[in-house]
Amino acid sequence: MVRVRRNVIVASGGVLLLAAGYGLAACGGDGGDASDTTAATTLATTPPLETTTGTTTLVTPSVETTTTLATTTTLEQEELTEIRIVVVNGQPKGGIVRKTLRRGDPVVLVVESDVADEVHIHGYDISKDVEVGGTARISFRATVPGRFEVELEGRGVQIADLTVLP
Amino acid sequence: MSLLAHGIGGVRDLPVPETFFFTTAAIVLVVSFVLLGALWRRPLLESHSGGRLLPSALSAFVLSWALRLVLQAISVGLLGLTLATALFGTTIELLNFAPTFVYVIFWLGIPLLSVTLGNVWSALSPWRAIADATVWVLERGGNEARPVLEWSGRWGRYPAAGALFAFVALELAHPRPAFPRTVGIAIALYSYWALAGMAVYGRDAWTRCGEGFAVAFGLLARIAPFAVRDERVVVRWPFTGLGGAEHVRGTLVFISVMLGSTSFDGFARTSTWQNLVGDVRADFAGSSVRVADLATTLVNVAGLTAFVAGVVMTYLAAVWSARALVRVERSLVSDFVLPLVPIAAAYLVAHYFSLFVIQGQFIFTLISDPFGKDWDLFGTADFAPNLAIVSPEIVWYVQVAALVVGHVAGLAIAHDRAVALFDDRRAALRSQYPMLALMVLYTVGGLWLLSQG
């Protein structure tokens, strides 16, 4: 009886190992090729974005990012992803705008608003004021993977949901 | 600030990929059935929870009044600083010390310490420290410090469950949970609740049953490999502190608030719920912001309540089926409630690990400039947090590992209780089928929430 039970444990242990191994392999394949992994390690050791120094950026970040984008010549040749959000009555027209990006994509977020507020991209911590009937343009590079909410900060209304794939 | 954030942040983990989801779900199922047959036949946990004594010098240091005094002084100082920054500091959430300290360092850090080191909150609670100091002063003055009323125990842990629910409702249902003034008022209210309760019912009774954080951290600490017995520190196998039944009333509801709130946090950030809240706000677009805020808060509170109620109901359904299968007369509700503690801990890790390591770094800048007035007290105001410190892959592995470990621990603890309760091994096994279904439901459900975009 004891021996039978032990065999069951050994056998099921094997099954588990197989399952785990399959999982690892499958996920590794899913995560992309080797160059992706290198990119990930480089990113982890270097500061990801000039503007993510936390405290100071929240006040005057977008100017910095815009100039960085404008002066870098290589960037202009890349395809710029434009995300356009129209705010009516303080709400995003057509619901929360969802966009999936690849890491490193240069992005410009254009918010046309009929209310005055502050547009804030969480995580990247970039914010920019928008006036009544005005348009806020925020350019940045999507260097950090994850899911990030974009909000009208004063109202606490989410207007976009950005997914940056690794 | 952020709509539907975990109190602070507005950043979410990338959804766990399908391969992770299916592999982990498969592991969970296989492990469950193997454990069911292979686990021990006699109860082990309670008899091992005594553990071994640590060397007496080390034990004496850890439990010394001097160390306790230092920790309590720091803790009261931090409470004062948090309250002051919340009420008088900048109103920009991420530049104010209080929101990050409360929602990240305190609410995620103390559970982590409790699970690894034991019940640290008994020495770290600022409210307990203030109560201890008050008693000391009263007794020095020749007075007797006595509670006003006797704690009857009739309410069990329901007051603590209510207090914790109030906190998670602020964190998850309020439109701007991290707004510093809101945090300040919440701290003041909670301090009143904790201190008044201790004054009326006594420090120990209120810590056991009324102070929500003390109860939560105390339950999580029973996972830890360290505990205090007879004024000595013991080291023991992790999870052994969760053996036996838990007869204090309200424990099920309390643990359900822990589990339900974390899972609601996950669900609240799925596009389903985000769109629902967006629609509600759109309906109130013509009204003032306050009305729209009130409407979203109510919707969120309803969602939160539904999740907590869902945990209670599924648990009750499982123990009732177990009772029917084994044909016992008495209720089994208090017998299988502790196995939910590791699952609650696993949910915490799975949902908040990345928030803790990413948002937690901001505490270094904030401590140098707690009021957001461009100070640089410790020279760390310009510290640049590494937002890419953990890759999405690492986050996924931590999430699924936490869920699997919590699941296995929960099953083993439930099994241990079953073999302690029923002499007949077949009866013990039968009682575990519903429990197993329940645990699989919680684990795969938690995993599903993590995989939702």
PDB file of C-alpha atoms in Angstrom, chain B residues 23-156:
ATOM      1  CA  THR B  23      -0.654  25.912 -17.350  1.00  0.00           C
ATOM      2  CA  THR B  24      -1.254  27.201 -13.843  1.00  0.00           C
ATOM      3  CA  ALA B  25      -4.870  26.106 -13.846  1.00  0.00           C
ATOM      4  CA  ALA B  26      -3.730  22.638 -14.911  1.00  0.00           C
ATOM      5  CA  ILE B  27      -1.078  22.544 -12.185  1.00  0.00           C
ATOM      6  CA  VAL B  28      -3.657  23.620  -9.609  1.00  0.00           C
ATOM      7  CA  LEU B  29      -6.051  20.853 -10.617  1.00  0.00           C
ATOM      8  CA  VAL B  30      -3.433  18.111 -10.739  1.00  0.00           C
ATOM      9  CA  VAL B  31      -1.857  19.174  -7.441  1.00  0.00           C
ATOM     10  CA  SER B  32      -5.261  19.270  -5.795  1.00  0.00           C
ATOM     11  CA  PHE B  33      -6.196  15.714  -6.679  1.00  0.00           C
ATOM     12  CA  VAL B  34      -2.742  14.353  -5.879  1.00  0.00           C
ATOM     13  CA  LEU B  35      -2.732  16.072  -2.488  1.00  0.00           C
ATOM     14  CA  LEU B  36      -6.158  14.755  -1.690  1.00  0.00           C
ATOM     15  CA  GLY B  37      -4.900  11.190  -1.802  1.00  0.00           C
ATOM     16  CA  ALA B  38      -1.325  11.684  -0.737  1.00  0.00           C
ATOM     17  CA  LEU B  39      -1.596  13.945   2.284  1.00  0.00           C
ATOM     18  CA  TRP B  40      -1.037  12.830   5.848  1.00  0.00           C
ATOM     19  CA  ARG B  41      -3.655  10.841   7.749  1.00  0.00           C
ATOM     20  CA  ARG B  42      -3.255  12.293  11.193  1.00  0.00           C
ATOM     21  CA  PRO B  43      -3.454  15.998  12.019  1.00  0.00           C
ATOM     22  CA  LEU B  44       0.009  17.512  12.010  1.00  0.00           C
ATOM     23  CA  LEU B  45      -0.376  21.269  12.098  1.00  0.00           C
ATOM     24  CA  GLU B  46      -1.540  21.914  15.634  1.00  0.00           C
ATOM     25  CA  SER B  47       0.994  19.550  17.159  1.00  0.00           C
ATOM     26  CA  HIS B  48       3.796  21.270  15.221  1.00  0.00           C
ATOM     27  CA  SER B  49       2.697  24.846  15.833  1.00  0.00           C
ATOM     28  CA  GLY B  50       4.673  24.997  19.091  1.00  0.00           C
ATOM     29  CA  GLY B  51       7.896  25.051  17.144  1.00  0.00           C
ATOM     30  CA  ARG B  52      11.340  25.357  18.665  1.00  0.00           C
ATOM     31  CA  LEU B  53      12.565  28.038  21.001  1.00  0.00           C
ATOM     32  CA  LEU B  54      15.011  30.530  19.599  1.00  0.00           C
ATOM     33  CA  PRO B  55      18.188  31.121  21.651  1.00  0.00           C
ATOM     34  CA  SER B  56      17.108  32.972  24.779  1.00  0.00           C
ATOM     35  CA  ALA B  57      19.408  35.964  24.193  1.00  0.00           C
ATOM     36  CA  LEU B  58      17.915  36.559  20.725  1.00  0.00           C
ATOM     37  CA  SER B  59      14.424  36.020  22.055  1.00  0.00           C
ATOM     38  CA  ALA B  60      15.014  38.450  24.904  1.00  0.00           C
ATOM     39  CA  PHE B  61      16.286  41.091  22.480  1.00  0.00           C
ATOM     40  CA  VAL B  62      13.368  40.742  20.062  1.00  0.00           C
ATOM     41  CA  LEU B  63      10.839  40.978  22.884  1.00  0.00           C
ATOM     42  CA  SER B  64      12.723  43.573  24.946  1.00  0.00           C
ATOM     43  CA  TRP B  65      10.824  46.621  26.130  1.00  0.00           C
ATOM     44  CA  ALA B  66      13.600  48.852  24.818  1.00  0.00           C
ATOM     45  CA  LEU B  67      13.208  47.636  21.221  1.00  0.00           C
ATOM     46  CA  ARG B  68       9.452  47.849  21.539  1.00  0.00           C
ATOM     47  CA  LEU B  69       9.707  51.392  22.844  1.00  0.00           C
ATOM     48  CA  VAL B  70      11.932  52.477  19.947  1.00  0.00           C
ATOM     49  CA  LEU B  71       9.622  50.877  17.359  1.00  0.00           C
ATOM     50  CA  GLN B  72       6.538  52.360  18.962  1.00  0.00           C
ATOM     51  CA  ALA B  73       8.101  55.824  19.081  1.00  0.00           C
ATOM     52  CA  ILE B  74       9.008  55.626  15.376  1.00  0.00           C
ATOM     53  CA  SER B  75       5.542  54.360  14.575  1.00  0.00           C
ATOM     54  CA  VAL B  76       3.769  57.159  16.433  1.00  0.00           C
ATOM     55  CA  GLY B  77       6.122  59.630  14.740  1.00  0.00           C
ATOM     56  CA  LEU B  78       5.202  58.224  11.330  1.00  0.00           C
ATOM     57  CA  LEU B  79       1.494  58.403  12.145  1.00  0.00           C
ATOM     58  CA  GLY B  80       1.972  62.061  13.110  1.00  0.00           C
ATOM     59  CA  LEU B  81       3.964  62.790   9.956  1.00  0.00           C
ATOM     60  CA  THR B  82       1.414  61.047   7.737  1.00  0.00           C
ATOM     61  CA  LEU B  83      -1.486  62.892   9.304  1.00  0.00           C
ATOM     62  CA  ALA B  84       0.341  66.239   9.079  1.00  0.00           C
ATOM     63  CA  THR B  85       1.380  65.794   5.437  1.00  0.00           C
ATOM     64  CA  ALA B  86      -2.111  64.601   4.505  1.00  0.00           C
ATOM     65  CA  LEU B  87      -3.779  67.605   6.101  1.00  0.00           C
ATOM     66  CA  PHE B  88      -1.244  70.346   5.406  1.00  0.00           C
ATOM     67  CA  GLY B  89       1.021  69.154   2.586  1.00  0.00           C
ATOM     68  CA  THR B  90       0.600  69.572  -1.142  1.00  0.00           C
ATOM     69  CA  THR B  91      -2.669  68.356  -2.641  1.00  0.00           C
ATOM     70  CA  ILE B  92      -0.865  66.704  -5.558  1.00  0.00           C
ATOM     71  CA  GLU B  93      -1.230  63.051  -4.647  1.00  0.00           C
ATOM     72  CA  LEU B  94       2.074  61.693  -5.833  1.00  0.00           C
ATOM     73  CA  LEU B  95       4.100  64.546  -4.356  1.00  0.00           C
ATOM     74  CA  ASN B  96       2.561  64.112  -0.911  1.00  0.00           C
ATOM     75  CA  PHE B  97       4.021  61.566   1.499  1.00  0.00           C
ATOM     76  CA  ALA B  98       0.718  60.361   2.950  1.00  0.00           C
ATOM     77  CA  PRO B  99      -1.041  58.541   0.055  1.00  0.00           C
ATOM     78  CA  THR B 100       1.971  56.471  -0.970  1.00  0.00           C
ATOM     79  CA  PHE B 101       2.805  55.719   2.652  1.00  0.00           C
ATOM     80  CA  VAL B 102      -0.718  54.590   3.519  1.00  0.00           C
ATOM     81  CA  TYR B 103      -1.644  52.626   0.384  1.00  0.00           C
ATOM     82  CA  VAL B 104       1.732  51.160  -0.495  1.00  0.00           C
ATOM     83  CA  ILE B 105       4.222  51.105   2.385  1.00  0.00           C
ATOM     84  CA  PHE B 106       1.743  50.459   5.196  1.00  0.00           C
ATOM     85  CA  TRP B 107      -1.042  48.505   3.502  1.00  0.00           C
ATOM     86  CA  LEU B 108       1.263  46.290   1.431  1.00  0.00           C
ATOM     87  CA  GLY B 109       4.457  46.362   3.488  1.00  0.00           C
ATOM     88  CA  ILE B 110       3.031  45.310   6.866  1.00  0.00           C
ATOM     89  CA  PRO B 111       1.283  42.214   5.414  1.00  0.00           C
ATOM     90  CA  LEU B 112       4.598  41.225   3.858  1.00  0.00           C
ATOM     91  CA  LEU B 113       6.392  41.635   7.196  1.00  0.00           C
ATOM     92  CA  SER B 114       3.605  39.774   8.999  1.00  0.00           C
ATOM     93  CA  VAL B 115       3.763  36.795   6.658  1.00  0.00           C
ATOM     94  CA  THR B 116       7.545  36.546   6.936  1.00  0.00           C
ATOM     95  CA  LEU B 117       8.323  37.665  10.502  1.00  0.00           C
ATOM     96  CA  GLY B 118       5.144  37.080  12.486  1.00  0.00           C
ATOM     97  CA  ASN B 119       2.882  39.468  14.307  1.00  0.00           C
ATOM     98  CA  VAL B 120       5.003  42.605  13.996  1.00  0.00           C
ATOM     99  CA  TRP B 121       1.925  44.828  14.206  1.00  0.00           C
ATOM    100  CA  SER B 122       1.635  44.210  17.948  1.00  0.00           C
ATOM    101  CA  ALA B 123       4.879  46.205  18.297  1.00  0.00           C
ATOM    102  CA  LEU B 124       4.377  48.527  15.304  1.00  0.00           C
ATOM    103  CA  SER B 125       0.802  49.715  15.809  1.00  0.00           C
ATOM    104  CA  PRO B 126       0.889  53.427  16.594  1.00  0.00           C
ATOM    105  CA  TRP B 127      -2.560  53.237  18.201  1.00  0.00           C
ATOM    106  CA  ARG B 128      -1.494  50.440  20.481  1.00  0.00           C
ATOM    107  CA  ALA B 129       1.588  52.508  21.335  1.00  0.00           C
ATOM    108  CA  ILE B 130      -0.519  55.527  22.251  1.00  0.00           C
ATOM    109  CA  ALA B 131      -2.790  53.323  24.372  1.00  0.00           C
ATOM    110  CA  ASP B 132       0.218  51.721  26.081  1.00  0.00           C
ATOM    111  CA  ALA B 133       1.668  55.153  26.853  1.00  0.00           C
ATOM    112  CA  THR B 134      -1.659  56.361  28.225  1.00  0.00           C
ATOM    113  CA  VAL B 135      -1.930  53.349  30.503  1.00  0.00           C
ATOM    114  CA  TRP B 136       1.648  53.870  31.662  1.00  0.00           C
ATOM    115  CA  VAL B 137       1.004  57.509  32.501  1.00  0.00           C
ATOM    116  CA  LEU B 138      -2.242  56.680  34.323  1.00  0.00           C
ATOM    117  CA  GLU B 139      -0.594  53.954  36.362  1.00  0.00           C
ATOM    118  CA  ARG B 140       2.359  56.203  37.245  1.00  0.00           C
ATOM    119  CA  GLY B 141      -0.160  58.670  38.540  1.00  0.00           C
ATOM    120  CA  GLY B 142      -1.488  56.026  40.878  1.00  0.00           C
ATOM    121  CA  ASN B 143      -4.678  55.432  38.891  1.00  0.00           C
ATOM    122  CA  GLU B 144      -5.930  52.131  37.685  1.00  0.00           C
ATOM    123  CA  ALA B 145      -6.334  51.886  33.920  1.00  0.00           C
ATOM    124  CA  ARG B 146      -9.515  49.894  33.415  1.00  0.00           C
ATOM    125  CA  PRO B 147     -11.696  49.488  30.375  1.00  0.00           C
ATOM    126  CA  VAL B 148     -15.017  51.291  30.647  1.00  0.00           C
ATOM    127  CA  LEU B 149     -17.015  48.310  29.439  1.00  0.00           C
ATOM    128  CA  GLU B 150     -16.439  44.605  29.417  1.00  0.00           C
ATOM    129  CA  TRP B 151     -16.023  43.144  25.904  1.00  0.00           C
ATOM    130  CA  SER B 152     -18.673  40.463  25.701  1.00  0.00           C
ATOM    131  CA  GLY B 153     -17.333  38.774  22.622  1.00  0.00           C
ATOM    132  CA  ARG B 154     -20.861  38.612  21.244  1.00  0.00           C
ATOM    133  CA  TRP B 155     -19.900  40.756  18.254  1.00  0.00           C
ATOM    134  CA  GLY B 156     -16.826  38.691  17.538  1.00  0.00           C
TER     135      GLY B 156
END
